[in-house]
Coordinates of C-alpha atoms in Angstrom, one line a residue:
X1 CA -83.2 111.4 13.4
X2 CA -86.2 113.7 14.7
X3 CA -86.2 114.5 18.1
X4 CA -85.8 111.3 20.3
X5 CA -86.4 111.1 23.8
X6 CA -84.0 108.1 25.6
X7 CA -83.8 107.4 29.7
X8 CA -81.3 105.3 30.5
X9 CA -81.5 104.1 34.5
X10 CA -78.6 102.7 36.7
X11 CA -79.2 98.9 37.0
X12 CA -81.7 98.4 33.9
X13 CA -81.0 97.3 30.7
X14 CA -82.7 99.2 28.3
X15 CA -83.2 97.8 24.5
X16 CA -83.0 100.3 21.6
X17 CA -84.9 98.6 18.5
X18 CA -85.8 99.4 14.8
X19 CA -85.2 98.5 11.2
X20 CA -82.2 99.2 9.6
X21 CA -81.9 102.8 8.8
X22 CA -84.2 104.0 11.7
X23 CA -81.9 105.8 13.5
X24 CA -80.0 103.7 16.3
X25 CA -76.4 104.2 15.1
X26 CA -77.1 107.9 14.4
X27 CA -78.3 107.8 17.9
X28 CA -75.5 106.0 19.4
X29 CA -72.8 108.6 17.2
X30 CA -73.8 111.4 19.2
X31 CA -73.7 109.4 22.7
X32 CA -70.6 108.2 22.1
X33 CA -69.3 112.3 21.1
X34 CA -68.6 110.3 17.3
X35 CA -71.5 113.1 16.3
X36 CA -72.7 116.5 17.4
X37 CA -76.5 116.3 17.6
X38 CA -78.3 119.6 15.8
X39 CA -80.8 120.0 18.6
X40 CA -82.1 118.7 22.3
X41 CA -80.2 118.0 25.1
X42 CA -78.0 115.0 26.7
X43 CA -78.0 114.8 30.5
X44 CA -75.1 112.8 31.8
X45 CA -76.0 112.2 35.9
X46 CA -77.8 115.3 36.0
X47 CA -75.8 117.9 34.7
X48 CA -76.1 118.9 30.5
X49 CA -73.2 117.8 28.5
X50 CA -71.9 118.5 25.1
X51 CA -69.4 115.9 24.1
X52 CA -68.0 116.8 20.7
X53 CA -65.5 114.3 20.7
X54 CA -65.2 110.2 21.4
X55 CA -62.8 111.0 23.9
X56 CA -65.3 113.0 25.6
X57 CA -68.1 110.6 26.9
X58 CA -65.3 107.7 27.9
X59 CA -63.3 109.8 30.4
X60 CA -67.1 110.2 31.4
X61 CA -67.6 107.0 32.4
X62 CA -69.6 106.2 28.8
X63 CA -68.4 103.2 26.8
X64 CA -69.5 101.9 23.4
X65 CA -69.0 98.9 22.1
X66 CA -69.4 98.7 18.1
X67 CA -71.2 96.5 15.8
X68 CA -68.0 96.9 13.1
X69 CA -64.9 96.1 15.7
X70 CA -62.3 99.0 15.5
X71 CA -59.3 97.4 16.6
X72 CA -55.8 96.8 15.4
X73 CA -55.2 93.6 13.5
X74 CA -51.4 94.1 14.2
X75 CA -51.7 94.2 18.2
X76 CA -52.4 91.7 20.3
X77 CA -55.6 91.6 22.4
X78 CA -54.1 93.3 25.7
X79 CA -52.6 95.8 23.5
X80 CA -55.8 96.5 21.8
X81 CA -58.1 96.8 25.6
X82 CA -55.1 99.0 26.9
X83 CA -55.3 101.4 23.3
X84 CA -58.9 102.4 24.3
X85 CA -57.9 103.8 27.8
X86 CA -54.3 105.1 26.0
X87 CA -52.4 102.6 28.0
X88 CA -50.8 100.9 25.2
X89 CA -47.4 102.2 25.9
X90 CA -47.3 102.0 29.2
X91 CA -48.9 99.1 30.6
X92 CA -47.5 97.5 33.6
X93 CA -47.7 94.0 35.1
X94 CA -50.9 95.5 37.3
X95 CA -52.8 96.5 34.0
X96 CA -52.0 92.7 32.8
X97 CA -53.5 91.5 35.8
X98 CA -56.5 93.6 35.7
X99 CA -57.2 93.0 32.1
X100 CA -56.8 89.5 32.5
X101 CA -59.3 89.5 35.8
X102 CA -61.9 90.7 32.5
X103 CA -61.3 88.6 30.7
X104 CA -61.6 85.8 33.1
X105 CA -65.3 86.8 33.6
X106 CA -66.0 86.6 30.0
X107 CA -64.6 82.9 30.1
X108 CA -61.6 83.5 28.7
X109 CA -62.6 83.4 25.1
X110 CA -59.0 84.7 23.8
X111 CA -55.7 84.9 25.0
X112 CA -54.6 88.2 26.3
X113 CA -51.1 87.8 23.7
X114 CA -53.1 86.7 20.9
X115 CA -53.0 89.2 17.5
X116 CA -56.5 90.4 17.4
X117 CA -56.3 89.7 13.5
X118 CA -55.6 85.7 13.6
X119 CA -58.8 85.7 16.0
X120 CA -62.1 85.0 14.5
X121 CA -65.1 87.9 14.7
X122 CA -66.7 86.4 17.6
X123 CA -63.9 86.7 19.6
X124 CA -62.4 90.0 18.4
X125 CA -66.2 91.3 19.6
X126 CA -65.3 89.4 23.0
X127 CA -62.5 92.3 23.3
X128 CA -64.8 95.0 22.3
X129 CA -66.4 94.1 25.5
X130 CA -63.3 93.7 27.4
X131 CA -62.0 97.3 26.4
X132 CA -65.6 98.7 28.1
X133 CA -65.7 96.4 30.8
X134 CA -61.7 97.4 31.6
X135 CA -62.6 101.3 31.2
X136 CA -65.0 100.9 34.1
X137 CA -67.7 102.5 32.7
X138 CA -71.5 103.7 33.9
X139 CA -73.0 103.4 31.2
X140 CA -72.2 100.9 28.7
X141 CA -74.0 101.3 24.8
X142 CA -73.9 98.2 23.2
X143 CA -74.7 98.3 19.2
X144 CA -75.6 94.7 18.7
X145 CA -72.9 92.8 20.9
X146 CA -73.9 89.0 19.8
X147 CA -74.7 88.7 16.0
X148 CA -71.4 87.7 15.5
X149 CA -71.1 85.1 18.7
X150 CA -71.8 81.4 18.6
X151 CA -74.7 80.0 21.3
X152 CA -72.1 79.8 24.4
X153 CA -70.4 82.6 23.8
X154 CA -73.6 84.8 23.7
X155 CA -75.0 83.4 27.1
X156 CA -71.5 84.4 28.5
X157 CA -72.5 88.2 27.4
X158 CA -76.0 87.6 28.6
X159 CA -74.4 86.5 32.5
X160 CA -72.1 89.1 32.2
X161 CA -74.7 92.1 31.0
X162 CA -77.4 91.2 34.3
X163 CA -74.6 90.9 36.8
X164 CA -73.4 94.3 35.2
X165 CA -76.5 95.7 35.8
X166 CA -77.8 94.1 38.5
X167 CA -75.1 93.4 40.7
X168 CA -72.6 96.8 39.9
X169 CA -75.5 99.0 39.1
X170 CA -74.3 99.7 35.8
X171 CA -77.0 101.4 33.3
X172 CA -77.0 99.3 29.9
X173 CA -77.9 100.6 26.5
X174 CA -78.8 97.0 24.5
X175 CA -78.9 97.2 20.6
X176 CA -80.1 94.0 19.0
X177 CA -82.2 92.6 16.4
X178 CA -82.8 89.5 18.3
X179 CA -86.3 89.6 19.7
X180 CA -86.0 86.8 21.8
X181 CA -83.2 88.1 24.0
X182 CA -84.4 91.4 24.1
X183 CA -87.2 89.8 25.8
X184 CA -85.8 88.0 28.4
X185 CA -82.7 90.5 28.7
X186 CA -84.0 94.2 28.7
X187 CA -85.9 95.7 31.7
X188 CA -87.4 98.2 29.3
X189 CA -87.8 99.0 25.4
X190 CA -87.7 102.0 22.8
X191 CA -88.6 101.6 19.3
X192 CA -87.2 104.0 16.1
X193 CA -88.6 104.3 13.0
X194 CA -87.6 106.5 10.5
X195 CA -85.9 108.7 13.1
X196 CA -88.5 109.0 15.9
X197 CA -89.3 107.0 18.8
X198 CA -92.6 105.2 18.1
X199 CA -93.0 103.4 21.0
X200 CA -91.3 103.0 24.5
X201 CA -92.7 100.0 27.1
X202 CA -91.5 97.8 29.8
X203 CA -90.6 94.4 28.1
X204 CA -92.8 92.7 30.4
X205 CA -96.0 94.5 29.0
X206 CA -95.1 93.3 24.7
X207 CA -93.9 90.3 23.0
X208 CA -92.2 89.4 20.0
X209 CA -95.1 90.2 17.4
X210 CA -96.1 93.6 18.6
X211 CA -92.5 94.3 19.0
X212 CA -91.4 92.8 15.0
X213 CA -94.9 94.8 13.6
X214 CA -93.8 98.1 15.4
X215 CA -90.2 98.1 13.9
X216 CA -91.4 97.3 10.4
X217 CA -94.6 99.8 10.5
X218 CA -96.2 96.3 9.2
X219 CA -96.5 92.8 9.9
X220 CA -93.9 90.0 9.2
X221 CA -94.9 87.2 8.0
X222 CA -93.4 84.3 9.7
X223 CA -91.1 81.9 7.7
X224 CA -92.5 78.3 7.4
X225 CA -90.8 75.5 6.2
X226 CA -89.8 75.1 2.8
X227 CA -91.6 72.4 0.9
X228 CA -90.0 68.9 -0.2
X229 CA -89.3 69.1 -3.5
X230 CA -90.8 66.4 -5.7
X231 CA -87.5 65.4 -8.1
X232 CA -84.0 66.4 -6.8
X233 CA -82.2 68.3 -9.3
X234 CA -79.2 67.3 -10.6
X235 CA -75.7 67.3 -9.0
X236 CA -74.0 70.6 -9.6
X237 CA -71.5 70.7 -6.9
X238 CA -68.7 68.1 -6.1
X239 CA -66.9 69.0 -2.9
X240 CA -64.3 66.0 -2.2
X241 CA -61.7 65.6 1.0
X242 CA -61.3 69.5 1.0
X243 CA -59.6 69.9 4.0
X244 CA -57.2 72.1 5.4
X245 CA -54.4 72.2 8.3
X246 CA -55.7 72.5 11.5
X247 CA -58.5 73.7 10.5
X248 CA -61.1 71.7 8.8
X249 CA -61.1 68.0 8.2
X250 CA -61.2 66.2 5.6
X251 CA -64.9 67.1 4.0
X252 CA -66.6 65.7 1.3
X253 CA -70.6 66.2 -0.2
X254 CA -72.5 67.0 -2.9
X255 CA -75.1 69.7 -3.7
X256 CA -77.8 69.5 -6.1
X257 CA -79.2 71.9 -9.1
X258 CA -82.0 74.3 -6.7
X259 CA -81.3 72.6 -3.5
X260 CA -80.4 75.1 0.0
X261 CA -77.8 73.1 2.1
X262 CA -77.6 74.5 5.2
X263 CA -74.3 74.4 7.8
X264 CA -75.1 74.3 11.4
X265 CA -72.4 74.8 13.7
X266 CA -71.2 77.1 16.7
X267 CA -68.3 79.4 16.2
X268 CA -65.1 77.8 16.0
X269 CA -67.0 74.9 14.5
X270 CA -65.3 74.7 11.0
X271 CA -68.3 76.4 9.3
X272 CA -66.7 79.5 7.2
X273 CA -63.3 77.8 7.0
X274 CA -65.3 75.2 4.7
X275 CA -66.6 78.1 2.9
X276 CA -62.8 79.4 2.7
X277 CA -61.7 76.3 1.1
X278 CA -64.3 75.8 -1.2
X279 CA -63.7 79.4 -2.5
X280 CA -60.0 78.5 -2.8
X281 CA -59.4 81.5 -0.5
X282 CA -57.2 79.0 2.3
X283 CA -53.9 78.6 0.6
X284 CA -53.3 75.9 2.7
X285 CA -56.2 73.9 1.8
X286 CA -56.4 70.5 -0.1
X287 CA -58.7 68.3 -1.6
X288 CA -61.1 68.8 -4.7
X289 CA -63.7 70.4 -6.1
X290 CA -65.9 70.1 -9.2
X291 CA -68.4 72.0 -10.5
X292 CA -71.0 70.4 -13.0
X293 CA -68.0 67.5 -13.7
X294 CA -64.9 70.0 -14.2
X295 CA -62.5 70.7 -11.4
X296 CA -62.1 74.3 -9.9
X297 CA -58.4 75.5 -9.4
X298 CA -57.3 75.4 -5.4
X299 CA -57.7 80.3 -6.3
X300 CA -60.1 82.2 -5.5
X301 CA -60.1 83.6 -9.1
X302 CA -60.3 79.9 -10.6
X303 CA -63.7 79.8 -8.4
X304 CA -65.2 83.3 -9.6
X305 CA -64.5 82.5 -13.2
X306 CA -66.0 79.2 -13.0
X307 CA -68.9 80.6 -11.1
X308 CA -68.8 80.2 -7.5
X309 CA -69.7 83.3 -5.4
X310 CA -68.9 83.8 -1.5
X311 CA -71.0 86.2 0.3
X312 CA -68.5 86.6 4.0
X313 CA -69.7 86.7 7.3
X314 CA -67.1 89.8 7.6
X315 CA -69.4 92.1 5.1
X316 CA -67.9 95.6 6.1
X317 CA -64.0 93.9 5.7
X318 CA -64.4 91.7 2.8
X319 CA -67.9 92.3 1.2
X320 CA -67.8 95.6 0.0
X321 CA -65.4 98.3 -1.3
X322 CA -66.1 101.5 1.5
X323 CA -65.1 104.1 -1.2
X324 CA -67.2 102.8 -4.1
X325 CA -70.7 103.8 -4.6
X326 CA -73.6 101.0 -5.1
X327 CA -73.0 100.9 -8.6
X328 CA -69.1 100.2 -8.3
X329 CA -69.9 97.7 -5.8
X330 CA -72.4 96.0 -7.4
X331 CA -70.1 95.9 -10.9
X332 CA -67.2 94.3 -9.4
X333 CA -69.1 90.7 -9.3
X334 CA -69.9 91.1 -13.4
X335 CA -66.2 92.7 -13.3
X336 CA -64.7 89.8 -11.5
X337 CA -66.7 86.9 -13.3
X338 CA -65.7 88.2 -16.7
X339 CA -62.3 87.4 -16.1
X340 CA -58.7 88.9 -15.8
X341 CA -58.7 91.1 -19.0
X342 CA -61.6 93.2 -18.2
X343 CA -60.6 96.2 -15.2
X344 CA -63.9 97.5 -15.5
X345 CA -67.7 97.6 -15.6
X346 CA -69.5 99.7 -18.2
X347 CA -70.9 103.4 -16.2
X348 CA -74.1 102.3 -17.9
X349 CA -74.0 98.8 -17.3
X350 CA -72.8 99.4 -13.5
X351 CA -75.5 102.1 -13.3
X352 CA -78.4 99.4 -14.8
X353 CA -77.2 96.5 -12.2
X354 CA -77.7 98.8 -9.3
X355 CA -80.6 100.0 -10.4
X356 CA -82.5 96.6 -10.9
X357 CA -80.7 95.2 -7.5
X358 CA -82.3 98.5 -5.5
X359 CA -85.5 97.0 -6.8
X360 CA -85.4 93.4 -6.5
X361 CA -84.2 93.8 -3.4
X362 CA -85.6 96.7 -1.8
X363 CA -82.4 98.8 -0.9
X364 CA -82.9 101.9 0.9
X365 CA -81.1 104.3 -0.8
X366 CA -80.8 107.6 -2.0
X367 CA -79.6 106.3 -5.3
X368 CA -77.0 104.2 -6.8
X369 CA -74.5 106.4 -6.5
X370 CA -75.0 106.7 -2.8
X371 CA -71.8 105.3 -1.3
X372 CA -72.1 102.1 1.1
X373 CA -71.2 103.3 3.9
X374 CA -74.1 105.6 4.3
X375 CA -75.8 102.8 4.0
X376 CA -77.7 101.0 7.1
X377 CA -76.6 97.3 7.9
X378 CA -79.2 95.4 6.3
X379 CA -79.3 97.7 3.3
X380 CA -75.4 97.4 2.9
X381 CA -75.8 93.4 3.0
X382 CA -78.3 93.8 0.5
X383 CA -75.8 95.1 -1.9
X384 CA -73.4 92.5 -0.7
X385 CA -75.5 90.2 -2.3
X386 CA -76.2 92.3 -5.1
X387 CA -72.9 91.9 -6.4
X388 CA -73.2 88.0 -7.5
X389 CA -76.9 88.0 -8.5
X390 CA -75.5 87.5 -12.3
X391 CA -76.4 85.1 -15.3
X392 CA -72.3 84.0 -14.2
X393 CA -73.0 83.1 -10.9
X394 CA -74.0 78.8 -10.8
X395 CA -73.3 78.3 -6.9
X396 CA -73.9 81.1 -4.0
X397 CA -72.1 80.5 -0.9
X398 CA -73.6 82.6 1.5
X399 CA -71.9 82.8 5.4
X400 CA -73.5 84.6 7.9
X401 CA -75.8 86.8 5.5
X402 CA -78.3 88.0 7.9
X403 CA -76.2 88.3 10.8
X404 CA -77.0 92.1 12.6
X405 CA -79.4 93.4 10.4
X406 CA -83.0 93.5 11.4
X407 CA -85.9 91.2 11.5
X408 CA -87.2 93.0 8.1
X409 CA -84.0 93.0 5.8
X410 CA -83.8 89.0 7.1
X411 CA -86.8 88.1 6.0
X412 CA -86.2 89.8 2.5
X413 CA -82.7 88.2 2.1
X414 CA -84.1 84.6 3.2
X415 CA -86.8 84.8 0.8
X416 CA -84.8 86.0 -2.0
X417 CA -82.9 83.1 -1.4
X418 CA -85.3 80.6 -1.4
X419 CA -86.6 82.6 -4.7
X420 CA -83.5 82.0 -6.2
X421 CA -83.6 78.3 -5.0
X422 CA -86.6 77.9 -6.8
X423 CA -85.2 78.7 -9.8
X424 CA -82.6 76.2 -10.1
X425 CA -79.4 77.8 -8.2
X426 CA -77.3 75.9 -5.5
X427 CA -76.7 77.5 -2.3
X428 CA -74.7 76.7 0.6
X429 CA -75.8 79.0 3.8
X430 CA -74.1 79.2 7.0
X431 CA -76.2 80.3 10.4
X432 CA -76.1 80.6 13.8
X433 CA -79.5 81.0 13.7
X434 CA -80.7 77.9 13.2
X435 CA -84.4 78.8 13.1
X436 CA -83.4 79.9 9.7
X437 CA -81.7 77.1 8.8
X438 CA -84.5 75.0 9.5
X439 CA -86.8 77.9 8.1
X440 CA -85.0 77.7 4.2
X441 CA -83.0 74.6 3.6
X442 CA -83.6 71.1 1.9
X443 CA -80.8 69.6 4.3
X444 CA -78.2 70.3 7.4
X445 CA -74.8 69.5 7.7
X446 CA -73.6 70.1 11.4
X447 CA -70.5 70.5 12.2
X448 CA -68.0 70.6 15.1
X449 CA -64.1 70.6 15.7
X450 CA -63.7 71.2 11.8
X451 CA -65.3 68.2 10.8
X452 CA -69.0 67.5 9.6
X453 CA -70.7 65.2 12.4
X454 CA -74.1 64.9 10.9
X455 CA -76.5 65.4 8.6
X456 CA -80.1 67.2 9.6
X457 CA -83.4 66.4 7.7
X458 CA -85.2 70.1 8.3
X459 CA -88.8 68.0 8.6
X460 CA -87.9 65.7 11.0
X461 CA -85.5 68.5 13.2
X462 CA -86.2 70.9 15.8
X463 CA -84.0 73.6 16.9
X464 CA -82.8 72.3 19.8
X465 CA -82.3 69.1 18.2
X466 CA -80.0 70.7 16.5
X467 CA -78.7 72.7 18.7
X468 CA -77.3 69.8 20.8
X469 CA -75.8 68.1 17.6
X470 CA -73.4 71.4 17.5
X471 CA -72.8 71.3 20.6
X472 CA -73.7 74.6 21.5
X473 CA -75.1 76.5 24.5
X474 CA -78.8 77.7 23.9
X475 CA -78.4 81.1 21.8
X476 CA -81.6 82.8 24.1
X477 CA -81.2 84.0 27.5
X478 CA -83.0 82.0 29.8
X479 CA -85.0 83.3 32.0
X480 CA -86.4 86.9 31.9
X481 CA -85.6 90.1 33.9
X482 CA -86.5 90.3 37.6

């Protein structure tokens, strides 16, 4: 990062954009003290600052909310809002009732005893939000609050971000990659790329294409829909009464040779618990599946070996290894496919796999030995993806693949998919964005209460059609600033 100017006003929300890599989270390290910056100043309420430490900026009045959620799977969601303002062993009755006054406002979207690991991501985000909100904070920095929230949930951080600003005065630092909220949210807009501010505006004076151009350095090309294909391929895919406990219903479809089935569905809806069972990653889950006739065993291993891959929605948790390089990464899909016997990857082989995925897929990277967590969001998804782009793989189950990474890196995964489409391979793909869904796939299976409610024809749907068949809140903000 090169020398970026930021003014952040009491009462305005203020959108920080830019592709993945440009800068933001550097940007947001050094408000939040996680960083020292190497040169310029930071000017909190007048007066110069130098916070070298996190603690630092929240006894401040600064609080950041991350897009990776640091809290404790092992303690419950009061505990976890309390740990941020070093409450946990002391909380009284008082601090119950304040936290639970928060919570109320956010629409109660967990319960304050809940362990913050049974919850799914959306709502362990929801106490993210909580802990700043409960800090009382000035300034609040959010790094992409809503990728991981479903349509109703999102509108409840919209409600609760203008009344933040608008009615308490609070000053609101908005990371996103959704253009359409950061049109009708943000008062005002700064644009990185590659570590410089290239363009600062009131929202009111762009819209979403010189916005999508000025992050990219180039224009997107907008998705259209993808064409009917002439002959369906043959069935590949078999998925019969999978079901599991209290969780997903009883489930059963098939899935074609080349054919993108999409699932539609608002969080909570069933969607990556399908995925789950499929995988044979919910040990409580029953039912059958069959790829190309032959039955898959109820373990994840049984799945890999027979050639099913899961991309998770949870990429920094479950997709990749944090202390592996690209390479290492990238080898343990050939490393898992090829079965129980084989503990690792060829160097050369590993270092070959890499280096074609940096190239099919455009990775921004120093290398393949870089590691990936130096890597930016969408680039680190990338190599998610990576992994089970093998000869081995015969289904891709994809959940969530594009969720927080920017309008650029989207496009490339969504396109790669429908490449890969194209050239015979099945692929299940769950989205809350259901532009996407509607953009990419041949059909839509929707979802609600763990059990599929419909099926969508992409042709003959519009988003809000399906929208209201999930039963889920519009994901925009409606309305724009005053």
């Amino acid at each position: 990062m090169a020398g970026v100017d930021l003014t952040i006003q009491p009462g305005r929300v203020h959108g920080l954009l830019g592709a993945n890599g440009a800068g933001k989270s550097t940007l947001i390290k050094i408000l939040s003290g996680a960083l020292a910056p190497t040169g310029g100043d930071i000017r909190w309420r007048g007066e110069r600052v130098s916070w070298t430490r996190p603690q630092a900026p929240r006894e401040a009045g600064v609080a950041t909310i991350y897009q990776h959620i640091p809290l404790v799977p092992t303690l419950t969601a009061l505990e976890n809002i309390l740990l941020d303002q070093r409450a946990f062993l002391r909380h009284r009755a008082d601090d119950r009732q304040r936290i639970g006054d928060v919570v109320a406002s956010l629409g109660h979207p967990f319960d304050l005893d809940d362990l913050a690991g049974d919850l799914p991501i959306g709502a362990r985000q929801m106490i993210s939000i909580a802990q700043a909100l409960a800090g009382g904070a000035d300034l609040v920095v959010m790094d992409e609050p809503t990728a991981s929230l479903a349509g109703d949930e999102r509108q409840t951080v919209y409600d609760t971000i203008r009344r933040l600003a608008r009615e308490e005065g609070k000053a609101i630092l908005f990371v996103s990659h959704f253009l359409d909220e950061i049109m009708a949210l943000t008062d005002e807009v700064t644009i990185l790329r590659d570590g410089r501010a290239v363009l600062h505006a009131e929202t009111a004076d762009l819209d979403e294409a010189r916005i999508a151009e000025t992050i990219a350095g180039r224009a997107i090309t907008a998705l259209g829909r993808r064409k009917t294909r002439s002959e369906p391929g043959p069935v590949r895919l078999e998925v019969d009464a999978v079901a599991s406990p209290g969780k997903l219903a009883p489930t059963s479809f098939t899935l074609r040779q080349g054919e993108i089935l999409g699932i539609a569905g608002v969080l909570g809806s069933g969607r990556s618990e399908l995925m789950h069972a499929i995988f044979g990653a919910d040990a409580h889950a029953t039912g059958t599946v069959r790829l190309d006739g032959a039955e898959i065993g109820r373990y994840t291993d049984e799945a890999v070996a027979a050639g099913l891959a899961l991309v998770p929605e949870d990429r920094a948790g479950q997709g990749f290894v944090p202390q592996m390089d690209i390479a290492r990464n990238v080898g343990l899909g050939v490393m898992a496919q090829s079965g129980a016997g084989v503990r690792r990857v060829d160097a050369k082989d590993e270092r070959r796999c890499a280096e074609n995925a940096i190239r099919r897929l455009g990775i921004k990277t120093p290398g393949p030995h870089a590691l990936v967590t130096e890597l930016s969001g969408g680039n680190a998804q990338k190599v998610v993806v990576a992994k089970w782009l093998t000869d081995r793989t015969r289904v891709l189950l994809l959940d969530e693949p594009t969720a927080g990474i920017d309008i650029g890196a989207r496009t490339d995964i969504l396109l790669l998919v429908r490449g890969l489409a194209d050239e015979g391979l099945p692929v299940i793909l769950v989205s809350s964005e259901f532009e996407e869904l509607l953009a990419i796939c041949d059909r839509i299976l929707v979802m609600r209460d763990g059990r599929v409610i419909g099926e969508a024809d992409p042709n003959e749907t519009s988003e809000t059609d399906l929208t209201l068949m999930a039963g889920g809140g519009d994901r925009a903000p409606a309305g724009a600033p005053a």
